[in-house]
CHARMM-style PDB file with segment names, atoms N, HN, CA, C and O in Angstrom:
ATOM      1  N   MET     1     -10.812  -6.611   3.448  1.00  0.00      PROA
ATOM      2  CA  MET     1      -9.801  -6.469   4.473  1.00  0.00      PROA
ATOM      3  C   MET     1      -8.511  -5.994   3.791  1.00  0.00      PROA
ATOM      4  O   MET     1      -8.133  -6.517   2.743  1.00  0.00      PROA
ATOM      5  N   PRO     2      -7.846  -5.017   4.380  1.00  0.00      PROA
ATOM      6  CA  PRO     2      -6.611  -4.496   3.788  1.00  0.00      PROA
ATOM      7  C   PRO     2      -5.499  -5.543   3.737  1.00  0.00      PROA
ATOM      8  O   PRO     2      -5.430  -6.450   4.566  1.00  0.00      PROA
ATOM      9  N   ARG     3      -4.640  -5.388   2.747  1.00  0.00      PROA
ATOM     10  HN  ARG     3      -4.695  -4.651   2.073  1.00  0.00      PROA
ATOM     11  CA  ARG     3      -3.487  -6.276   2.566  1.00  0.00      PROA
ATOM     12  C   ARG     3      -2.230  -5.444   2.790  1.00  0.00      PROA
ATOM     13  O   ARG     3      -2.071  -4.375   2.200  1.00  0.00      PROA
ATOM     14  N   TYR     4      -1.346  -5.935   3.636  1.00  0.00      PROA
ATOM     15  HN  TYR     4      -1.474  -6.803   4.115  1.00  0.00      PROA
ATOM     16  CA  TYR     4      -0.104  -5.235   3.962  1.00  0.00      PROA
ATOM     17  C   TYR     4       1.074  -6.060   3.477  1.00  0.00      PROA
ATOM     18  O   TYR     4       1.067  -7.287   3.572  1.00  0.00      PROA
ATOM     19  N   GLU     5       2.088  -5.376   2.953  1.00  0.00      PROA
ATOM     20  HN  GLU     5       2.094  -4.379   2.875  1.00  0.00      PROA
ATOM     21  CA  GLU     5       3.274  -6.043   2.427  1.00  0.00      PROA
ATOM     22  C   GLU     5       4.419  -5.907   3.430  1.00  0.00      PROA
ATOM     23  O   GLU     5       4.661  -4.829   3.973  1.00  0.00      PROA
ATOM     24  N   PHE     6       5.108  -7.001   3.663  1.00  0.00      PROA
ATOM     25  HN  PHE     6       4.911  -7.877   3.222  1.00  0.00      PROA
ATOM     26  CA  PHE     6       6.224  -7.049   4.594  1.00  0.00      PROA
ATOM     27  C   PHE     6       7.452  -7.618   3.889  1.00  0.00      PROA
ATOM     28  O   PHE     6       7.334  -8.330   2.892  1.00  0.00      PROA
ATOM     29  N   ARG     7       8.639  -7.294   4.422  1.00  0.00      PROA
ATOM     30  HN  ARG     7       8.736  -6.716   5.232  1.00  0.00      PROA
ATOM     31  CA  ARG     7       9.894  -7.894   3.960  1.00  0.00      PROA
ATOM     32  C   ARG     7      10.622  -8.452   5.168  1.00  0.00      PROA
ATOM     33  O   ARG     7      10.721  -7.806   6.210  1.00  0.00      PROA
ATOM     34  N   CYS     8      11.131  -9.669   5.005  1.00  0.00      PROA
ATOM     35  HN  CYS     8      11.050 -10.194   4.158  1.00  0.00      PROA
ATOM     36  CA  CYS     8      11.898 -10.319   6.064  1.00  0.00      PROA
ATOM     37  C   CYS     8      13.334  -9.842   5.986  1.00  0.00      PROA
ATOM     38  O   CYS     8      13.952  -9.895   4.922  1.00  0.00      PROA
ATOM     39  N   ARG     9      13.869  -9.379   7.099  1.00  0.00      PROA
ATOM     40  HN  ARG     9      13.368  -9.336   7.963  1.00  0.00      PROA
ATOM     41  CA  ARG     9      15.262  -8.931   7.137  1.00  0.00      PROA
ATOM     42  C   ARG     9      16.229 -10.102   7.175  1.00  0.00      PROA
ATOM     43  O   ARG     9      17.389  -9.954   6.792  1.00  0.00      PROA
ATOM     44  N   ALA    10      15.775 -11.259   7.628  1.00  0.00      PROA
ATOM     45  HN  ALA    10      14.833 -11.379   7.939  1.00  0.00      PROA
ATOM     46  CA  ALA    10      16.654 -12.424   7.733  1.00  0.00      PROA
ATOM     47  C   ALA    10      16.879 -13.105   6.383  1.00  0.00      PROA
ATOM     48  O   ALA    10      18.013 -13.435   6.037  1.00  0.00      PROA
ATOM     49  N   CYS    11      15.795 -13.318   5.612  1.00  0.00      PROA
ATOM     50  HN  CYS    11      14.873 -13.050   5.893  1.00  0.00      PROA
ATOM     51  CA  CYS    11      15.939 -14.061   4.357  1.00  0.00      PROA
ATOM     52  C   CYS    11      15.655 -13.216   3.117  1.00  0.00      PROA
ATOM     53  O   CYS    11      15.907 -13.671   2.001  1.00  0.00      PROA
ATOM     54  N   GLY    12      15.134 -11.991   3.285  1.00  0.00      PROA
ATOM     55  HN  GLY    12      14.929 -11.622   4.192  1.00  0.00      PROA
ATOM     56  CA  GLY    12      14.867 -11.114   2.160  1.00  0.00      PROA
ATOM     57  C   GLY    12      13.547 -11.364   1.454  1.00  0.00      PROA
ATOM     58  O   GLY    12      13.234 -10.676   0.483  1.00  0.00      PROA
ATOM     59  N   ASP    13      12.767 -12.330   1.916  1.00  0.00      PROA
ATOM     60  HN  ASP    13      13.022 -12.889   2.704  1.00  0.00      PROA
ATOM     61  CA  ASP    13      11.486 -12.656   1.305  1.00  0.00      PROA
ATOM     62  C   ASP    13      10.502 -11.504   1.484  1.00  0.00      PROA
ATOM     63  O   ASP    13      10.457 -10.884   2.546  1.00  0.00      PROA
ATOM     64  N   THR    14       9.714 -11.216   0.450  1.00  0.00      PROA
ATOM     65  HN  THR    14       9.750 -11.720  -0.413  1.00  0.00      PROA
ATOM     66  CA  THR    14       8.643 -10.230   0.538  1.00  0.00      PROA
ATOM     67  C   THR    14       7.331 -10.995   0.517  1.00  0.00      PROA
ATOM     68  O   THR    14       7.139 -11.877  -0.320  1.00  0.00      PROA
ATOM     69  N   PHE    15       6.420 -10.662   1.439  1.00  0.00      PROA
ATOM     70  HN  PHE    15       6.576  -9.946   2.119  1.00  0.00      PROA
ATOM     71  CA  PHE    15       5.159 -11.387   1.551  1.00  0.00      PROA
ATOM     72  C   PHE    15       4.051 -10.433   1.959  1.00  0.00      PROA
ATOM     73  O   PHE    15       4.309  -9.328   2.439  1.00  0.00      PROA
ATOM     74  N   GLU    16       2.809 -10.876   1.762  1.00  0.00      PROA
ATOM     75  HN  GLU    16       2.601 -11.773   1.372  1.00  0.00      PROA
ATOM     76  CA  GLU    16       1.640 -10.059   2.082  1.00  0.00      PROA
ATOM     77  C   GLU    16       0.835 -10.706   3.197  1.00  0.00      PROA
ATOM     78  O   GLU    16       0.788 -11.929   3.327  1.00  0.00      PROA
ATOM     79  N   VAL    17       0.198  -9.851   4.002  1.00  0.00      PROA
ATOM     80  HN  VAL    17       0.236  -8.857   3.896  1.00  0.00      PROA
ATOM     81  CA  VAL    17      -0.633 -10.311   5.105  1.00  0.00      PROA
ATOM     82  C   VAL    17      -1.955  -9.557   5.043  1.00  0.00      PROA
ATOM     83  O   VAL    17      -1.968  -8.330   4.954  1.00  0.00      PROA
ATOM     84  N   ASN    18      -3.063 -10.284   5.090  1.00  0.00      PROA
ATOM     85  HN  ASN    18      -3.052 -11.282   5.163  1.00  0.00      PROA
ATOM     86  CA  ASN    18      -4.385  -9.666   5.183  1.00  0.00      PROA
ATOM     87  C   ASN    18      -4.746  -9.544   6.653  1.00  0.00      PROA
ATOM     88  O   ASN    18      -4.740 -10.529   7.391  1.00  0.00      PROA
ATOM     89  N   ARG    19      -5.064  -8.311   7.071  1.00  0.00      PROA
ATOM     90  HN  ARG    19      -5.069  -7.511   6.471  1.00  0.00      PROA
ATOM     91  CA  ARG    19      -5.465  -8.096   8.460  1.00  0.00      PROA
ATOM     92  C   ARG    19      -6.256  -6.809   8.558  1.00  0.00      PROA
ATOM     93  O   ARG    19      -6.228  -5.981   7.648  1.00  0.00      PROA
ATOM     94  N   SER    20      -6.952  -6.645   9.651  1.00  0.00      PROA
ATOM     95  HN  SER    20      -6.974  -7.318  10.391  1.00  0.00      PROA
ATOM     96  CA  SER    20      -7.768  -5.447   9.847  1.00  0.00      PROA
ATOM     97  C   SER    20      -6.873  -4.216  10.019  1.00  0.00      PROA
ATOM     98  O   SER    20      -5.691  -4.341  10.341  1.00  0.00      PROA
ATOM     99  N   MET    21      -7.439  -3.043   9.805  1.00  0.00      PROA
ATOM    100  HN  MET    21      -8.399  -2.942   9.544  1.00  0.00      PROA
ATOM    101  CA  MET    21      -6.673  -1.808   9.975  1.00  0.00      PROA
ATOM    102  C   MET    21      -6.244  -1.631  11.427  1.00  0.00      PROA
ATOM    103  O   MET    21      -5.192  -1.050  11.694  1.00  0.00      PROA
ATOM    104  N   ALA    22      -7.039  -2.121  12.358  1.00  0.00      PROA
ATOM    105  HN  ALA    22      -7.894  -2.593  12.141  1.00  0.00      PROA
ATOM    106  CA  ALA    22      -6.692  -2.025  13.772  1.00  0.00      PROA
ATOM    107  C   ALA    22      -5.433  -2.815  14.104  1.00  0.00      PROA
ATOM    108  O   ALA    22      -4.715  -2.478  15.045  1.00  0.00      PROA
ATOM    109  N   ALA    23      -5.164  -3.871  13.331  1.00  0.00      PROA
ATOM    110  HN  ALA    23      -5.748  -4.146  12.567  1.00  0.00      PROA
ATOM    111  CA  ALA    23      -3.997  -4.725  13.569  1.00  0.00      PROA
ATOM    112  C   ALA    23      -2.843  -4.395  12.627  1.00  0.00      PROA
ATOM    113  O   ALA    23      -1.869  -5.146  12.571  1.00  0.00      PROA
ATOM    114  N   ALA    24      -2.925  -3.295  11.887  1.00  0.00      PROA
ATOM    115  HN  ALA    24      -3.716  -2.684  11.931  1.00  0.00      PROA
ATOM    116  CA  ALA    24      -1.924  -2.956  10.871  1.00  0.00      PROA
ATOM    117  C   ALA    24      -0.520  -2.820  11.439  1.00  0.00      PROA
ATOM    118  O   ALA    24       0.443  -3.172  10.758  1.00  0.00      PROA
ATOM    119  N   GLY    25      -0.371  -2.329  12.646  1.00  0.00      PROA
ATOM    120  HN  GLY    25      -1.154  -2.043  13.199  1.00  0.00      PROA
ATOM    121  CA  GLY    25       0.945  -2.099  13.231  1.00  0.00      PROA
ATOM    122  C   GLY    25       1.562  -3.301  13.918  1.00  0.00      PROA
ATOM    123  O   GLY    25       2.703  -3.233  14.375  1.00  0.00      PROA
ATOM    124  N   GLU    26       0.829  -4.401  13.998  1.00  0.00      PROA
ATOM    125  HN  GLU    26      -0.098  -4.457  13.626  1.00  0.00      PROA
ATOM    126  CA  GLU    26       1.357  -5.584  14.672  1.00  0.00      PROA
ATOM    127  C   GLU    26       2.443  -6.242  13.832  1.00  0.00      PROA
ATOM    128  O   GLU    26       2.389  -6.191  12.603  1.00  0.00      PROA
ATOM    129  N   PRO    27       3.433  -6.861  14.481  1.00  0.00      PROA
ATOM    130  CA  PRO    27       4.497  -7.538  13.733  1.00  0.00      PROA
ATOM    131  C   PRO    27       3.959  -8.754  12.978  1.00  0.00      PROA
ATOM    132  O   PRO    27       2.932  -9.323  13.347  1.00  0.00      PROA
ATOM    133  N   ALA    28       4.664  -9.141  11.920  1.00  0.00      PROA
ATOM    134  HN  ALA    28       5.498  -8.678  11.620  1.00  0.00      PROA
ATOM    135  CA  ALA    28       4.287 -10.311  11.127  1.00  0.00      PROA
ATOM    136  C   ALA    28       5.490 -11.233  11.014  1.00  0.00      PROA
ATOM    137  O   ALA    28       6.626 -10.771  10.910  1.00  0.00      PROA
ATOM    138  N   THR    29       5.244 -12.516  11.034  1.00  0.00      PROA
ATOM    139  HN  THR    29       4.321 -12.892  11.119  1.00  0.00      PROA
ATOM    140  CA  THR    29       6.294 -13.515  10.868  1.00  0.00      PROA
ATOM    141  C   THR    29       6.308 -13.946   9.408  1.00  0.00      PROA
ATOM    142  O   THR    29       5.252 -14.186   8.823  1.00  0.00      PROA
ATOM    143  N   CYS    30       7.496 -14.045   8.815  1.00  0.00      PROA
ATOM    144  HN  CYS    30       8.354 -13.850   9.291  1.00  0.00      PROA
ATOM    145  CA  CYS    30       7.600 -14.434   7.409  1.00  0.00      PROA
ATOM    146  C   CYS    30       7.224 -15.910   7.246  1.00  0.00      PROA
ATOM    147  O   CYS    30       7.224 -16.660   8.223  1.00  0.00      PROA
ATOM    148  N   PRO    31       6.906 -16.328   6.022  1.00  0.00      PROA
ATOM    149  CA  PRO    31       6.527 -17.726   5.787  1.00  0.00      PROA
ATOM    150  C   PRO    31       7.597 -18.748   6.193  1.00  0.00      PROA
ATOM    151  O   PRO    31       7.272 -19.908   6.443  1.00  0.00      PROA
ATOM    152  N   GLN    32       8.866 -18.330   6.260  1.00  0.00      PROA
ATOM    153  HN  GLN    32       9.129 -17.388   6.056  1.00  0.00      PROA
ATOM    154  CA  GLN    32       9.934 -19.240   6.689  1.00  0.00      PROA
ATOM    155  C   GLN    32      10.093 -19.259   8.212  1.00  0.00      PROA
ATOM    156  O   GLN    32      10.931 -19.993   8.737  1.00  0.00      PROA
ATOM    157  N   GLY    33       9.296 -18.457   8.924  1.00  0.00      PROA
ATOM    158  HN  GLY    33       8.615 -17.861   8.498  1.00  0.00      PROA
ATOM    159  CA  GLY    33       9.311 -18.478  10.381  1.00  0.00      PROA
ATOM    160  C   GLY    33      10.163 -17.416  11.046  1.00  0.00      PROA
ATOM    161  O   GLY    33      10.275 -17.409  12.272  1.00  0.00      PROA
ATOM    162  N   HSD    34      10.771 -16.512  10.276  1.00  0.00      PROA
ATOM    163  HN  HSD    34      10.681 -16.518   9.280  1.00  0.00      PROA
ATOM    164  CA  HSD    34      11.590 -15.453  10.864  1.00  0.00      PROA
ATOM    165  C   HSD    34      10.693 -14.335  11.401  1.00  0.00      PROA
ATOM    166  O   HSD    34       9.687 -13.982  10.786  1.00  0.00      PROA
ATOM    167  N   ALA    35      11.065 -13.796  12.534  1.00  0.00      PROA
ATOM    168  HN  ALA    35      11.883 -14.082  13.034  1.00  0.00      PROA
ATOM    169  CA  ALA    35      10.264 -12.748  13.166  1.00  0.00      PROA
ATOM    170  C   ALA    35      10.773 -11.344  12.866  1.00  0.00      PROA
ATOM    171  O   ALA    35      10.066 -10.374  13.137  1.00  0.00      PROA
ATOM    172  N   ASP    36      11.979 -11.203  12.314  1.00  0.00      PROA
ATOM    173  HN  ASP    36      12.554 -11.991  12.094  1.00  0.00      PROA
ATOM    174  CA  ASP    36      12.563  -9.890  12.043  1.00  0.00      PROA
ATOM    175  C   ASP    36      12.068  -9.382  10.689  1.00  0.00      PROA
ATOM    176  O   ASP    36      12.734  -9.561   9.669  1.00  0.00      PROA
ATOM    177  N   THR    37      10.895  -8.746  10.688  1.00  0.00      PROA
ATOM    178  HN  THR    37      10.354  -8.601  11.517  1.00  0.00      PROA
ATOM    179  CA  THR    37      10.281  -8.256   9.455  1.00  0.00      PROA
ATOM    180  C   THR    37       9.986  -6.770   9.569  1.00  0.00      PROA
ATOM    181  O   THR    37       9.936  -6.213  10.666  1.00  0.00      PROA
ATOM    182  N   VAL    38       9.791  -6.139   8.420  1.00  0.00      PROA
ATOM    183  HN  VAL    38       9.831  -6.592   7.529  1.00  0.00      PROA
ATOM    184  CA  VAL    38       9.464  -4.724   8.379  1.00  0.00      PROA
ATOM    185  C   VAL    38       8.305  -4.533   7.408  1.00  0.00      PROA
ATOM    186  O   VAL    38       8.277  -5.134   6.335  1.00  0.00      PROA
ATOM    187  N   LYS    39       7.345  -3.686   7.796  1.00  0.00      PROA
ATOM    188  HN  LYS    39       7.367  -3.197   8.668  1.00  0.00      PROA
ATOM    189  CA  LYS    39       6.208  -3.405   6.928  1.00  0.00      PROA
ATOM    190  C   LYS    39       6.645  -2.408   5.862  1.00  0.00      PROA
ATOM    191  O   LYS    39       7.280  -1.401   6.172  1.00  0.00      PROA
ATOM    192  N   LEU    40       6.302  -2.692   4.602  1.00  0.00      PROA
ATOM    193  HN  LEU    40       5.786  -3.510   4.351  1.00  0.00      PROA
ATOM    194  CA  LEU    40       6.677  -1.837   3.483  1.00  0.00      PROA
ATOM    195  C   LEU    40       5.590  -0.813   3.217  1.00  0.00      PROA
ATOM    196  O   LEU    40       4.412  -1.062   3.476  1.00  0.00      PROA
ATOM    197  N   LEU    41       5.984   0.319   2.708  1.00  0.00      PROA
ATOM    198  HN  LEU    41       6.941   0.521   2.498  1.00  0.00      PROA
ATOM    199  CA  LEU    41       5.044   1.352   2.311  1.00  0.00      PROA
ATOM    200  C   LEU    41       4.559   1.024   0.911  1.00  0.00      PROA
ATOM    201  O   LEU    41       5.361   0.932  -0.018  1.00  0.00      PROA
ATOM    202  N   SER    42       3.277   0.850   0.753  1.00  0.00      PROA
ATOM    203  HN  SER    42       2.626   0.925   1.508  1.00  0.00      PROA
ATOM    204  CA  SER    42       2.711   0.492  -0.542  1.00  0.00      PROA
ATOM    205  C   SER    42       1.980   1.673  -1.139  1.00  0.00      PROA
ATOM    206  O   SER    42       1.279   2.402  -0.436  1.00  0.00      PROA
ATOM    207  N   ALA    43       2.143   1.859  -2.425  1.00  0.00      PROA
ATOM    208  HN  ALA    43       2.713   1.267  -2.996  1.00  0.00      PROA
ATOM    209  CA  ALA    43       1.417   2.900  -3.149  1.00  0.00      PROA
ATOM    210  C   ALA    43       0.089   2.321  -3.630  1.00  0.00      PROA
ATOM    211  O   ALA    43       0.019   1.168  -4.055  1.00  0.00      PROA
ATOM    212  N   VAL    44      -0.947   3.126  -3.558  1.00  0.00      PROA
ATOM    213  HN  VAL    44      -0.890   4.063  -3.212  1.00  0.00      PROA
ATOM    214  CA  VAL    44      -2.270   2.690  -3.971  1.00  0.00      PROA
ATOM    215  C   VAL    44      -2.693   3.525  -5.166  1.00  0.00      PROA
ATOM    216  O   VAL    44      -2.595   4.752  -5.142  1.00  0.00      PROA
ATOM    217  N   ALA    45      -3.158   2.862  -6.202  1.00  0.00      PROA
ATOM    218  HN  ALA    45      -3.236   1.866  -6.221  1.00  0.00      PROA
ATOM    219  CA  ALA    45      -3.665   3.560  -7.379  1.00  0.00      PROA
ATOM    220  C   ALA    45      -5.170   3.396  -7.427  1.00  0.00      PROA
ATOM    221  O   ALA    45      -5.680   2.276  -7.402  1.00  0.00      PROA
ATOM    222  N   VAL    46      -5.879   4.505  -7.494  1.00  0.00      PROA
ATOM    223  HN  VAL    46      -5.465   5.415  -7.514  1.00  0.00      PROA
ATOM    224  CA  VAL    46      -7.326   4.477  -7.581  1.00  0.00      PROA
ATOM    225  C   VAL    46      -7.703   5.017  -8.946  1.00  0.00      PROA
ATOM    226  O   VAL    46      -7.354   6.141  -9.307  1.00  0.00      PROA
ATOM    227  N   THR    47      -8.410   4.211  -9.686  1.00  0.00      PROA
ATOM    228  HN  THR    47      -8.694   3.298  -9.393  1.00  0.00      PROA
ATOM    229  CA  THR    47      -8.854   4.644 -11.004  1.00  0.00      PROA
ATOM    230  C   THR    47     -10.361   4.543 -11.070  1.00  0.00      PROA
ATOM    231  O   THR    47     -10.979   3.785 -10.322  1.00  0.00      PROA
ATOM    232  N   GLY    48     -10.936   5.296 -11.948  1.00  0.00      PROA
ATOM    233  HN  GLY    48     -10.434   5.912 -12.555  1.00  0.00      PROA
ATOM    234  CA  GLY    48     -12.378   5.251 -12.086  1.00  0.00      PROA
ATOM    235  C   GLY    48     -12.810   6.055 -13.288  1.00  0.00      PROA
ATOM    236  O   GLY    48     -11.986   6.554 -14.055  1.00  0.00      PROA
ATOM    237  N   ARG    49     -14.100   6.172 -13.440  1.00  0.00      PROA
ATOM    238  HN  ARG    49     -14.770   5.766 -12.817  1.00  0.00      PROA
ATOM    239  CA  ARG    49     -14.651   6.904 -14.563  1.00  0.00      PROA
ATOM    240  C   ARG    49     -15.311   8.169 -14.047  1.00  0.00      PROA
ATOM    241  O   ARG    49     -16.021   8.147 -13.042  1.00  0.00      PROA
ATOM    242  N   GLY    50     -15.077   9.246 -14.727  1.00  0.00      PROA
ATOM    243  HN  GLY    50     -14.500   9.264 -15.543  1.00  0.00      PROA
ATOM    244  CA  GLY    50     -15.762  10.485 -14.381  1.00  0.00      PROA
ATOM    245  C   GLY    50     -15.200  11.143 -13.151  1.00  0.00      PROA
ATOM    246  O   GLY    50     -14.138  11.764 -13.194  1.00  0.00      PROA
ATOM    247  N   GLY    51     -15.900  11.010 -12.073  1.00  0.00      PROA
ATOM    248  HN  GLY    51     -16.763  10.505 -12.038  1.00  0.00      PROA
ATOM    249  CA  GLY    51     -15.483  11.660 -10.841  1.00  0.00      PROA
ATOM    250  C   GLY    51     -15.947  13.105 -10.807  1.00  0.00      PROA
ATOM    251  O   GLY    51     -16.937  13.455 -11.450  1.00  0.00      PROA
ATOM    252  N   ALA    52     -15.257  13.930 -10.079  1.00  0.00      PROA
ATOM    253  HN  ALA    52     -14.453  13.645  -9.557  1.00  0.00      PROA
ATOM    254  CA  ALA    52     -15.656  15.320  -9.877  1.00  0.00      PROA
ATOM    255  C   ALA    52     -15.547  16.147 -11.150  1.00  0.00      PROA
ATOM    256  O   ALA    52     -16.213  17.174 -11.276  1.00  0.00      PROA
ATOM    257  N   THR    53     -14.725  15.720 -12.089  1.00  0.00      PROA
ATOM    258  HN  THR    53     -14.183  14.886 -11.987  1.00  0.00      PROA
ATOM    259  CA  THR    53     -14.552  16.508 -13.311  1.00  0.00      PROA
ATOM    260  C   THR    53     -15.495  16.067 -14.415  1.00  0.00      PROA
ATOM    261  O   THR    53     -15.454  16.625 -15.511  1.00  0.00      PROA
ATOM    262  N   GLY    54     -16.350  15.072 -14.157  1.00  0.00      PROA
ATOM    263  HN  GLY    54     -16.383  14.619 -13.266  1.00  0.00      PROA
ATOM    264  CA  GLY    54     -17.292  14.632 -15.158  1.00  0.00      PROA
ATOM    265  C   GLY    54     -16.636  13.935 -16.333  1.00  0.00      PROA
ATOM    266  O   GLY    54     -17.212  13.904 -17.420  1.00  0.00      PROA
ATOM    267  N   GLY    55     -15.467  13.385 -16.153  1.00  0.00      PROA
ATOM    268  HN  GLY    55     -14.999  13.410 -15.270  1.00  0.00      PROA
ATOM    269  CA  GLY    55     -14.786  12.659 -17.207  1.00  0.00      PROA
ATOM    270  C   GLY    55     -13.768  13.496 -17.950  1.00  0.00      PROA
ATOM    271  O   GLY    55     -12.961  12.955 -18.706  1.00  0.00      PROA
ATOM    272  N   ALA    56     -13.788  14.810 -17.754  1.00  0.00      PROA
ATOM    273  HN  ALA    56     -14.444  15.249 -17.140  1.00  0.00      PROA
ATOM    274  CA  ALA    56     -12.823  15.672 -18.424  1.00  0.00      PROA
ATOM    275  C   ALA    56     -11.526  15.684 -17.639  1.00  0.00      PROA
ATOM    276  O   ALA    56     -11.557  15.558 -16.415  1.00  0.00      PROA
ATOM    277  N   PRO    57     -10.394  15.829 -18.295  1.00  0.00      PROA
ATOM    278  CA  PRO    57      -9.132  15.921 -17.565  1.00  0.00      PROA
ATOM    279  C   PRO    57      -9.135  17.107 -16.607  1.00  0.00      PROA
ATOM    280  O   PRO    57      -9.795  18.114 -16.861  1.00  0.00      PROA
ATOM    281  N   ALA    58      -8.405  16.985 -15.519  1.00  0.00      PROA
ATOM    282  HN  ALA    58      -7.869  16.167 -15.313  1.00  0.00      PROA
ATOM    283  CA  ALA    58      -8.372  18.050 -14.511  1.00  0.00      PROA
ATOM    284  C   ALA    58      -7.843  19.352 -15.082  1.00  0.00      PROA
ATOM    285  O   ALA    58      -8.168  20.423 -14.568  1.00  0.00      PROA
ATOM    286  N   SER    59      -7.034  19.288 -16.135  1.00  0.00      PROA
ATOM    287  HN  SER    59      -6.770  18.418 -16.552  1.00  0.00      PROA
ATOM    288  CA  SER    59      -6.455  20.500 -16.701  1.00  0.00      PROA
ATOM    289  C   SER    59      -7.345  21.133 -17.765  1.00  0.00      PROA
ATOM    290  O   SER    59      -6.970  22.152 -18.344  1.00  0.00      PROA
ATOM    291  N   ALA    60      -8.510  20.557 -18.036  1.00  0.00      PROA
ATOM    292  HN  ALA    60      -8.815  19.729 -17.566  1.00  0.00      PROA
ATOM    293  CA  ALA    60      -9.395  21.112 -19.060  1.00  0.00      PROA
ATOM    294  C   ALA    60      -9.833  22.506 -18.653  1.00  0.00      PROA
ATOM    295  O   ALA    60     -10.111  22.745 -17.478  1.00  0.00      PROA
ATOM    296  N   GLY    61      -9.898  23.415 -19.587  1.00  0.00      PROA
ATOM    297  HN  GLY    61      -9.671  23.220 -20.541  1.00  0.00      PROA
ATOM    298  CA  GLY    61     -10.331  24.769 -19.296  1.00  0.00      PROA
ATOM    299  C   GLY    61      -9.250  25.794 -19.572  1.00  0.00      PROA
ATOM    300  O   GLY    61      -9.520  26.995 -19.551  1.00  0.00      PROA
ATOM    301  N   GLY    62      -8.054  25.354 -19.828  1.00  0.00      PROA
ATOM    302  HN  GLY    62      -7.835  24.379 -19.845  1.00  0.00      PROA
ATOM    303  CA  GLY    62      -6.980  26.283 -20.171  1.00  0.00      PROA
ATOM    304  C   GLY    62      -6.344  26.929 -18.974  1.00  0.00      PROA
ATOM    305  O   GLY    62      -6.634  26.567 -17.833  1.00  0.00      PROA
ATOM    306  N   GLY    63      -5.476  27.885 -19.226  1.00  0.00      PROA
ATOM    307  HN  GLY    63      -5.240  28.179 -20.153  1.00  0.00      PROA
ATOM    308  CA  GLY    63      -4.756  28.568 -18.143  1.00  0.00      PROA
ATOM    309  C   GLY    63      -3.632  27.722 -17.614  1.00  0.00      PROA
ATOM    310  O   GLY    63      -3.503  26.549 -17.964  1.00  0.00      PROA
ATOM    311  N   CYS    64      -2.825  28.311 -16.776  1.00  0.00      PROA
ATOM    312  HN  CYS    64      -2.930  29.264 -16.492  1.00  0.00      PROA
ATOM    313  CA  CYS    64      -1.659  27.605 -16.261  1.00  0.00      PROA
ATOM    314  C   CYS    64      -2.024  26.561 -15.211  1.00  0.00      PROA
ATOM    315  O   CYS    64      -1.255  25.631 -14.970  1.00  0.00      PROA
ATOM    316  N   CYS    65      -3.190  26.707 -14.585  1.00  0.00      PROA
ATOM    317  HN  CYS    65      -3.815  27.463 -14.781  1.00  0.00      PROA
ATOM    318  CA  CYS    65      -3.548  25.784 -13.519  1.00  0.00      PROA
ATOM    319  C   CYS    65      -4.887  25.099 -13.806  1.00  0.00      PROA
ATOM    320  O   CYS    65      -5.530  24.606 -12.879  1.00  0.00      PROA
ATOM    321  N   GLY    66      -5.310  25.061 -15.038  1.00  0.00      PROA
ATOM    322  HN  GLY    66      -4.788  25.462 -15.791  1.00  0.00      PROA
ATOM    323  CA  GLY    66      -6.548  24.393 -15.360  1.00  0.00      PROA
ATOM    324  C   GLY    66      -7.724  25.339 -15.528  1.00  0.00      PROA
ATOM    325  O   GLY    66      -8.829  24.886 -15.828  1.00  0.00      PROA
ATOM    326  N   GLY    67      -7.529  26.610 -15.348  1.00  0.00      PROA
ATOM    327  HN  GLY    67      -6.632  26.978 -15.104  1.00  0.00      PROA
ATOM    328  CA  GLY    67      -8.579  27.584 -15.573  1.00  0.00      PROA
ATOM    329  C   GLY    67      -9.472  27.868 -14.383  1.00  0.00      PROA
ATOM    330  O   GLY    67     -10.337  28.739 -14.476  1.00  0.00      PROA
ATOM    331  N   ALA    68      -9.303  27.179 -13.276  1.00  0.00      PROA
ATOM    332  HN  ALA    68      -8.600  26.472 -13.200  1.00  0.00      PROA
ATOM    333  CA  ALA    68     -10.190  27.364 -12.129  1.00  0.00      PROA
ATOM    334  C   ALA    68     -10.010  28.737 -11.473  1.00  0.00      PROA
ATOM    335  O   ALA    68     -10.968  29.287 -10.928  1.00  0.00      PROA
ATOM    336  N   CYS    69      -8.810  29.290 -11.517  1.00  0.00      PROA
ATOM    337  HN  CYS    69      -8.033  28.843 -11.959  1.00  0.00      PROA
ATOM    338  CA  CYS    69      -8.565  30.554 -10.837  1.00  0.00      PROA
ATOM    339  C   CYS    69      -8.655  31.752 -11.788  1.00  0.00      PROA
ATOM    340  O   CYS    69      -8.616  32.899 -11.343  1.00  0.00      PROA
ATOM    341  N   GLY    70      -8.774  31.491 -13.088  1.00  0.00      PROA
ATOM    342  HN  GLY    70      -8.805  30.559 -13.449  1.00  0.00      PROA
ATOM    343  CA  GLY    70      -8.886  32.569 -14.060  1.00  0.00      PROA
ATOM    344  C   GLY    70      -7.583  33.244 -14.414  1.00  0.00      PROA
ATOM    345  O   GLY    70      -7.590  34.362 -14.929  1.00  0.00      PROA
ATOM    346  N   CYS    71      -6.466  32.596 -14.153  1.00  0.00      PROA
ATOM    347  HN  CYS    71      -6.460  31.687 -13.736  1.00  0.00      PROA
ATOM    348  CA  CYS    71      -5.162  33.217 -14.458  1.00  0.00      PROA
ATOM    349  C   CYS    71      -4.838  33.157 -15.936  1.00  0.00      PROA
ATOM    350  OT1 CYS    71      -3.783  33.632 -16.356  1.00  0.00      PROA
TER     351      CYS     71
END
């Protein structure tokens, strides 16, 4: 289940809420009971091994753009 981060405008507390994607836009109450909260934009980092490049860096192959266009 996705985790969403919120900040309370009343007390400044930052907290996380686990909820379904369908409920992502619903308001959240902070742990101190304040209702004036805002959902924060969170950056997601995805890491892994290999992928489409077979483990080689995306720029492998030379050229100004990685060699895919032959420039």
